[in-house]
XYZ file of C-alpha atoms in Angstrom:
420
model
C -25.659 -9.489 14.699
C -22.682 -8.593 17.215
C -20.513 -6.455 16.570
C -17.953 -8.609 17.167
C -19.656 -12.078 15.597
C -20.372 -13.453 12.495
C -23.780 -16.207 11.619
C -22.726 -19.228 10.333
C -23.774 -20.113 6.591
C -23.385 -23.304 4.476
C -21.470 -22.800 1.233
C -24.504 -21.163 -0.426
C -24.135 -17.750 0.934
C -26.374 -15.176 1.714
C -29.569 -15.792 0.016
C -28.730 -19.415 -1.766
C -25.891 -17.158 -3.912
C -22.317 -18.189 -4.035
C -21.742 -14.754 -1.642
C -20.705 -14.781 2.188
C -21.362 -11.052 3.597
C -19.310 -9.462 5.799
C -20.694 -10.327 8.592
C -20.983 -13.989 8.081
C -18.975 -16.913 7.820
C -18.395 -19.956 6.283
C -17.474 -23.263 8.590
C -14.108 -22.273 10.660
C -11.722 -24.196 8.620
C -12.312 -22.561 5.271
C -12.582 -19.592 6.671
C -9.048 -20.050 7.862
C -8.205 -21.021 4.735
C -9.206 -18.054 3.083
C -7.521 -16.546 5.840
C -4.487 -18.064 5.041
C -5.025 -16.976 1.027
C -5.317 -13.415 2.567
C -1.537 -13.545 4.128
C -0.577 -15.201 0.462
C -1.800 -12.814 -1.286
C -0.494 -9.236 1.048
C 2.819 -11.164 1.507
C 4.425 -10.659 -1.597
C 4.128 -6.415 -1.530
C 4.087 -6.714 2.450
C 7.693 -7.828 2.979
C 8.969 -5.771 -0.108
C 8.672 -2.508 1.211
C 11.068 -3.889 4.743
C 13.595 -5.523 2.448
C 13.819 -2.357 -0.158
C 14.389 0.588 3.038
C 16.189 -1.793 4.972
C 13.522 -2.079 7.534
C 13.355 -5.035 9.432
C 10.475 -7.359 7.285
C 9.536 -8.781 10.753
C 8.676 -6.318 13.158
C 6.457 -4.588 9.680
C 4.929 -8.119 9.271
C 3.944 -7.906 13.088
C 2.905 -4.089 12.554
C 0.765 -4.989 9.545
C -1.425 -7.966 11.894
C -2.092 -5.366 14.646
C -2.499 -2.477 12.549
C -5.490 -4.933 10.327
C -6.899 -5.936 13.544
C -7.050 -2.263 14.909
C -9.042 -1.263 11.620
C -11.514 -4.144 12.226
C -12.559 -3.058 15.666
C -12.565 0.550 14.975
C -14.413 0.120 12.121
C -16.750 -1.630 14.128
C -15.582 -5.470 12.547
C -18.140 -3.883 9.055
C -15.529 -3.463 6.502
C -12.796 -6.351 5.104
C -9.571 -4.989 4.441
C -5.880 -5.525 5.199
C -3.692 -3.335 5.799
C -0.090 -3.827 4.548
C 3.195 -1.596 3.554
C 2.437 1.070 1.713
C 4.396 1.533 -1.844
C 4.170 5.293 -1.124
C 6.643 5.675 1.394
C 9.547 3.859 -0.163
C 11.004 7.205 -1.514
C 10.663 9.199 1.053
C 12.437 6.586 4.000
C 15.748 5.812 1.670
C 15.887 9.306 1.366
C 15.269 10.124 4.988
C 17.680 7.312 5.991
C 20.497 8.268 4.071
C 20.385 12.684 4.831
C 19.444 11.636 8.744
C 19.487 8.073 9.847
C 16.310 5.559 10.562
C 15.146 7.307 13.265
C 14.223 10.636 11.420
C 12.669 8.221 8.767
C 10.701 6.668 11.109
C 9.552 10.243 12.485
C 8.241 10.995 9.155
C 5.853 7.694 8.997
C 4.249 8.798 12.637
C 4.046 12.029 11.093
C 1.868 10.629 7.941
C -0.452 8.594 10.567
C -1.000 12.033 12.658
C -1.808 13.355 9.491
C -4.165 10.965 8.377
C -6.292 10.569 11.635
C -6.445 14.159 11.410
C -7.776 14.003 7.296
C -10.178 10.663 8.847
C -11.496 12.796 11.503
C -12.528 15.278 9.250
C -13.925 12.756 7.055
C -16.047 11.371 9.296
C -17.688 14.822 10.525
C -18.415 16.236 6.923
C -17.103 13.380 3.680
C -15.606 13.110 1.410
C -16.548 16.122 -1.612
C -14.036 18.343 -0.094
C -11.067 15.445 -1.059
C -12.355 15.228 -4.577
C -12.271 18.916 -5.555
C -9.054 19.188 -3.672
C -7.627 15.706 -5.588
C -9.910 15.486 -8.544
C -8.729 12.081 -10.467
C -5.809 13.780 -13.135
C -4.389 15.179 -9.902
C -4.454 11.886 -7.917
C -3.821 10.055 -11.108
C -0.569 11.817 -11.506
C 0.414 12.291 -7.570
C 0.354 7.939 -7.964
C 2.273 7.559 -10.701
C 4.836 9.877 -9.929
C 5.957 8.226 -6.451
C 6.031 4.920 -8.769
C 8.133 6.521 -12.112
C 10.505 8.417 -9.169
C 11.891 5.267 -8.000
C 13.040 3.521 -10.849
C 16.724 4.907 -9.897
C 15.990 2.221 -7.038
C 15.348 -0.647 -9.524
C 18.071 -0.059 -11.213
C 20.214 0.233 -8.834
C 19.748 -3.410 -7.708
C 19.180 -5.080 -10.886
C 22.823 -4.227 -12.358
C 23.916 -5.993 -8.599
C 22.491 -9.623 -10.937
C 21.487 -9.222 -13.972
C 20.888 -12.905 -14.615
C 18.764 -13.070 -11.787
C 17.553 -10.047 -12.006
C 16.108 -11.164 -15.258
C 14.863 -14.602 -14.351
C 12.860 -13.230 -11.788
C 11.397 -10.753 -13.851
C 10.882 -13.003 -16.860
C 9.246 -15.721 -13.885
C 7.068 -12.636 -12.692
C 5.595 -11.564 -16.301
C 5.061 -15.640 -17.489
C 3.491 -15.795 -14.399
C 0.615 -13.322 -15.291
C 0.287 -14.454 -18.118
C -0.102 -17.858 -18.123
C -2.089 -18.282 -14.471
C -5.546 -16.571 -13.868
C -7.018 -15.965 -10.430
C -5.279 -16.950 -7.559
C -1.930 -18.335 -9.206
C -2.027 -15.023 -10.893
C -2.655 -12.806 -7.470
C 0.874 -14.817 -5.936
C 3.002 -14.254 -8.795
C 5.075 -11.717 -7.039
C 5.074 -14.386 -4.416
C 6.250 -17.003 -6.810
C 8.894 -14.748 -8.618
C 10.599 -14.237 -6.220
C 10.685 -17.643 -4.629
C 11.964 -18.441 -8.083
C 14.536 -15.935 -8.326
C 15.782 -16.228 -4.253
C 16.405 -20.272 -5.587
C 18.332 -19.287 -8.586
C 20.348 -16.773 -6.491
C 20.681 -19.772 -4.127
C 22.537 -22.108 -7.065
C 24.382 -18.690 -8.104
C 26.174 -18.565 -4.996
C 24.667 -15.142 -3.755
C 23.104 -16.143 -1.216
C 24.611 -16.593 2.622
C 22.728 -18.875 4.821
C 24.362 -18.397 7.538
C 21.907 -15.705 9.528
C 19.029 -17.732 8.746
C 20.239 -20.688 10.808
C 21.640 -18.918 13.324
C 17.640 -17.193 13.927
C 15.948 -18.316 16.036
C 11.978 -19.523 15.421
C 10.317 -17.767 18.190
C 11.227 -14.556 19.489
C 9.900 -10.757 19.161
C 11.218 -8.873 16.376
C 14.084 -5.782 16.173
C 11.989 -2.417 17.462
C 13.160 0.834 16.216
C 12.056 4.345 17.990
C 11.232 7.172 16.109
C 13.212 10.531 16.449
C 12.186 14.343 15.494
C 13.819 15.836 12.121
C 12.002 18.892 10.884
C 13.895 18.433 7.297
C 13.330 15.085 6.272
C 8.867 15.717 6.662
C 8.342 17.890 3.074
C 9.113 14.354 2.158
C 6.128 12.176 3.204
C 3.601 14.945 3.452
C 2.265 13.608 -0.806
C 2.198 9.928 1.061
C -0.701 11.485 3.142
C -2.506 12.827 0.154
C -1.583 8.648 -1.902
C -3.068 7.465 1.016
C -5.822 8.941 1.078
C -6.987 8.094 -2.130
C -6.159 4.636 -1.762
C -8.318 4.153 1.203
C -10.767 6.138 0.166
C -11.095 4.382 -3.351
C -10.155 0.741 -1.546
C -13.289 1.307 0.310
C -15.755 1.957 -2.252
C -14.688 -1.121 -4.154
C -15.271 -2.921 -1.212
C -18.770 -0.759 -1.501
C -19.463 -2.179 -4.732
C -18.366 -5.799 -3.887
C -20.312 -6.343 -0.795
C -23.274 -3.780 -2.020
C -23.266 -2.145 1.150
C -22.424 1.945 1.818
C -19.697 1.862 3.691
C -19.077 6.141 3.784
C -20.260 6.017 7.260
C -17.547 4.596 7.896
C -14.854 5.490 5.476
C -13.550 8.445 8.314
C -12.896 5.782 11.039
C -10.987 3.388 7.930
C -9.154 6.338 7.232
C -8.181 7.077 10.654
C -7.727 3.857 12.084
C -4.857 3.138 9.022
C -3.503 6.348 10.144
C -3.206 4.841 13.843
C -1.963 1.752 12.369
C 1.170 3.389 10.729
C 1.830 5.704 13.929
C 2.279 2.629 15.903
C 4.541 1.132 12.985
C 6.633 4.188 12.793
C 7.040 4.358 16.664
C 7.776 0.606 16.658
C 10.025 0.579 13.462
C 7.711 -0.733 10.945
C 6.481 1.023 7.562
C 3.507 2.804 6.791
C -0.035 0.646 6.052
C -2.936 1.058 3.372
C -5.558 -1.218 2.259
C -5.040 -3.531 0.152
C -5.465 -3.650 -3.042
C -4.194 -7.700 -3.330
C -6.597 -8.507 -0.190
C -9.371 -6.975 -2.545
C -8.775 -8.966 -5.035
C -8.825 -12.254 -3.284
C -12.456 -11.397 -2.179
C -13.833 -10.896 -5.463
C -11.813 -14.069 -6.600
C -14.038 -16.301 -3.928
C -16.624 -14.284 -2.622
C -16.023 -14.328 0.605
C -16.226 -10.920 1.942
C -16.498 -12.032 6.002
C -14.196 -9.842 8.117
C -13.812 -13.158 10.317
C -10.383 -14.055 7.783
C -9.469 -11.119 8.168
C -9.282 -11.619 11.704
C -7.402 -14.610 10.432
C -4.868 -12.816 8.184
C -4.054 -10.266 10.658
C -3.478 -13.042 13.881
C -0.968 -14.993 10.848
C 0.887 -11.865 10.221
C 1.723 -11.601 14.308
C 2.608 -14.769 14.347
C 5.030 -14.409 10.870
C 5.972 -11.590 12.768
C 7.667 -13.196 16.242
C 8.944 -15.802 14.347
C 13.231 -14.494 13.739
C 13.500 -16.881 10.895
C 10.834 -15.554 8.828
C 12.658 -12.582 9.351
C 15.945 -13.390 8.727
C 14.418 -14.942 5.293
C 12.839 -12.260 3.815
C 16.052 -9.752 4.840
C 18.716 -12.390 2.773
C 16.222 -11.959 -0.241
C 19.654 -10.599 -3.016
C 19.291 -7.633 -4.146
C 19.084 -9.560 -7.871
C 15.953 -10.513 -7.149
C 14.875 -7.340 -5.688
C 15.661 -5.570 -9.204
C 13.784 -7.830 -11.515
C 10.756 -7.905 -9.419
C 10.438 -3.841 -8.597
C 11.638 -3.202 -12.121
C 8.175 -4.384 -12.801
C 6.444 -3.490 -9.715
C 6.992 0.113 -9.224
C 6.121 0.522 -12.718
C 3.074 -0.805 -11.986
C 2.178 1.293 -9.951
C 3.378 4.393 -12.302
C 0.565 2.372 -14.170
C -2.245 3.073 -11.093
C -1.772 6.595 -11.417
C -2.716 6.098 -15.680
C -5.314 3.673 -14.558
C -7.687 6.624 -12.133
C -7.041 8.642 -15.496
C -8.794 5.965 -17.398
C -11.018 5.411 -15.256
C -12.300 9.005 -14.203
C -11.950 9.682 -18.461
C -9.583 12.656 -17.775
C -9.981 14.820 -20.814
C -6.327 15.143 -22.609
C -7.536 17.302 -24.454
C -7.827 19.981 -22.426
C -5.122 22.138 -21.186
C -5.380 22.215 -17.001
C -5.256 18.551 -17.263
C -2.366 17.890 -19.371
C -0.464 20.387 -17.339
C -1.477 18.794 -14.036
C -0.349 15.670 -14.740
C 2.768 16.693 -17.123
C 4.879 18.954 -14.898
C 4.377 17.439 -11.907
C 5.508 13.614 -13.968
C 8.647 15.368 -15.239
C 9.455 17.088 -11.675
C 8.957 13.557 -10.077
C 10.765 11.275 -12.112
C 13.803 13.769 -12.783
C 13.912 14.381 -9.179
C 14.048 17.601 -8.665
C 14.916 19.429 -5.500
C 14.395 22.372 -4.466
C 16.191 23.378 -0.350
C 14.993 26.211 2.166
C 17.643 26.702 5.293
C 18.181 23.128 6.434
C 14.775 21.463 4.608
C 15.292 20.045 0.999
C 11.620 19.874 -0.778
C 12.513 16.344 -2.909
C 10.753 15.266 -6.363
C 7.915 13.147 -4.948
C 6.967 16.552 -2.602
C 7.255 18.895 -5.572
C 5.626 17.187 -8.104
C 2.624 16.686 -5.691
C 2.389 20.454 -4.893
C 2.586 20.751 -7.790
C -0.366 18.796 -9.490
C -2.441 20.252 -6.940
C -0.937 23.952 -7.560
C -1.570 23.496 -11.291
C -5.143 22.470 -11.413
C -6.438 24.733 -8.778
C -4.515 27.489 -10.402
C -5.552 26.983 -13.100
C -9.385 26.590 -11.917
C -9.237 30.279 -10.624
C -7.653 31.590 -13.569
C -10.032 29.887 -16.259
C -13.414 31.805 -14.044
C -12.049 34.824 -15.600
C -10.314 33.602 -19.175
C -11.774 29.807 -19.889
C -8.936 29.783 -22.921
C -7.528 28.902 -19.899
C -9.200 25.440 -19.692
C -10.153 24.088 -22.930
């Protein structure tokens, strides 16, 4: 197989099985259909991040497509993944923008990307064992959980602006997940937003004049980053989350495809970092490999990277439509409140899932305190100012998770009661 080519196959897939490998493809019309499914699957979460942070949605969509294509190139077209917007940056972006403007938030995103590139380079040469020792599942789960739960006040603020619309949207989201399986279930966010949008329009909560005025084709709004040292501590924990997400998602794809992706793990992390740097440099949000698209592969059993090329190009084309961007940007607060009440909670539950999947033993004090203290710090949003630098709940909670675990392990070497 050529590096950037695919073996055409019939619907039967590899070896007569109903599986399409990363280096294979169905007919182009069918591959296009799978690619569109990937676009729809990522769309609900990817457009929500810029809407919630005040970034231009079209810009973020454009950079998610560019980032996905870069990811495919850097990983040698071997690893099927889509790079969508990361929810881990919502809280630091919101705080940085409020304190120092959008440019400072973009600077924080660029810093996250640069650190990811460094981590990716280290992983490429020495492997991932050091990550697992520094951040075992009890630590990773705590960090992911506190990032989601730290956003609870933001969900409440939007919900209260239009409680009826928010309730309709939330009920639709829950009902969609309960009633539908497969792709329909995975589109629950998208469909609930559409229904909520319609309800808000009926209730007079949407001003469509900006949509009508927007052109169909044009460049999105670009913004330049600025360096503000005081906001960087807010973004540092995001690096830990993105590393954990990338490692987990790459291993999930490896399990599904039966292929060894450890040799490209470092390149996967570094390419996500490069995509994040480019996004931050132009006004987009940080990227991460998307579980939603891994779900599409699990449902379709089509792992062809060709579908991701189509998805990436499609996202770029959507980003070049100001009218699409206007439609997304005008999603009413009530709709956002309904969706994020569930989504932010689900981010928190993802942390719990990490604990469950790893069978973390919470009868041990070391695990209890590693989870308990950071969660309180993150949920209550503790802050600590050191000169002009302010550390928020996410930064303090993430550092606390690592320090408590590693500190108790060190102390436990001389007194095992601390661990038992």
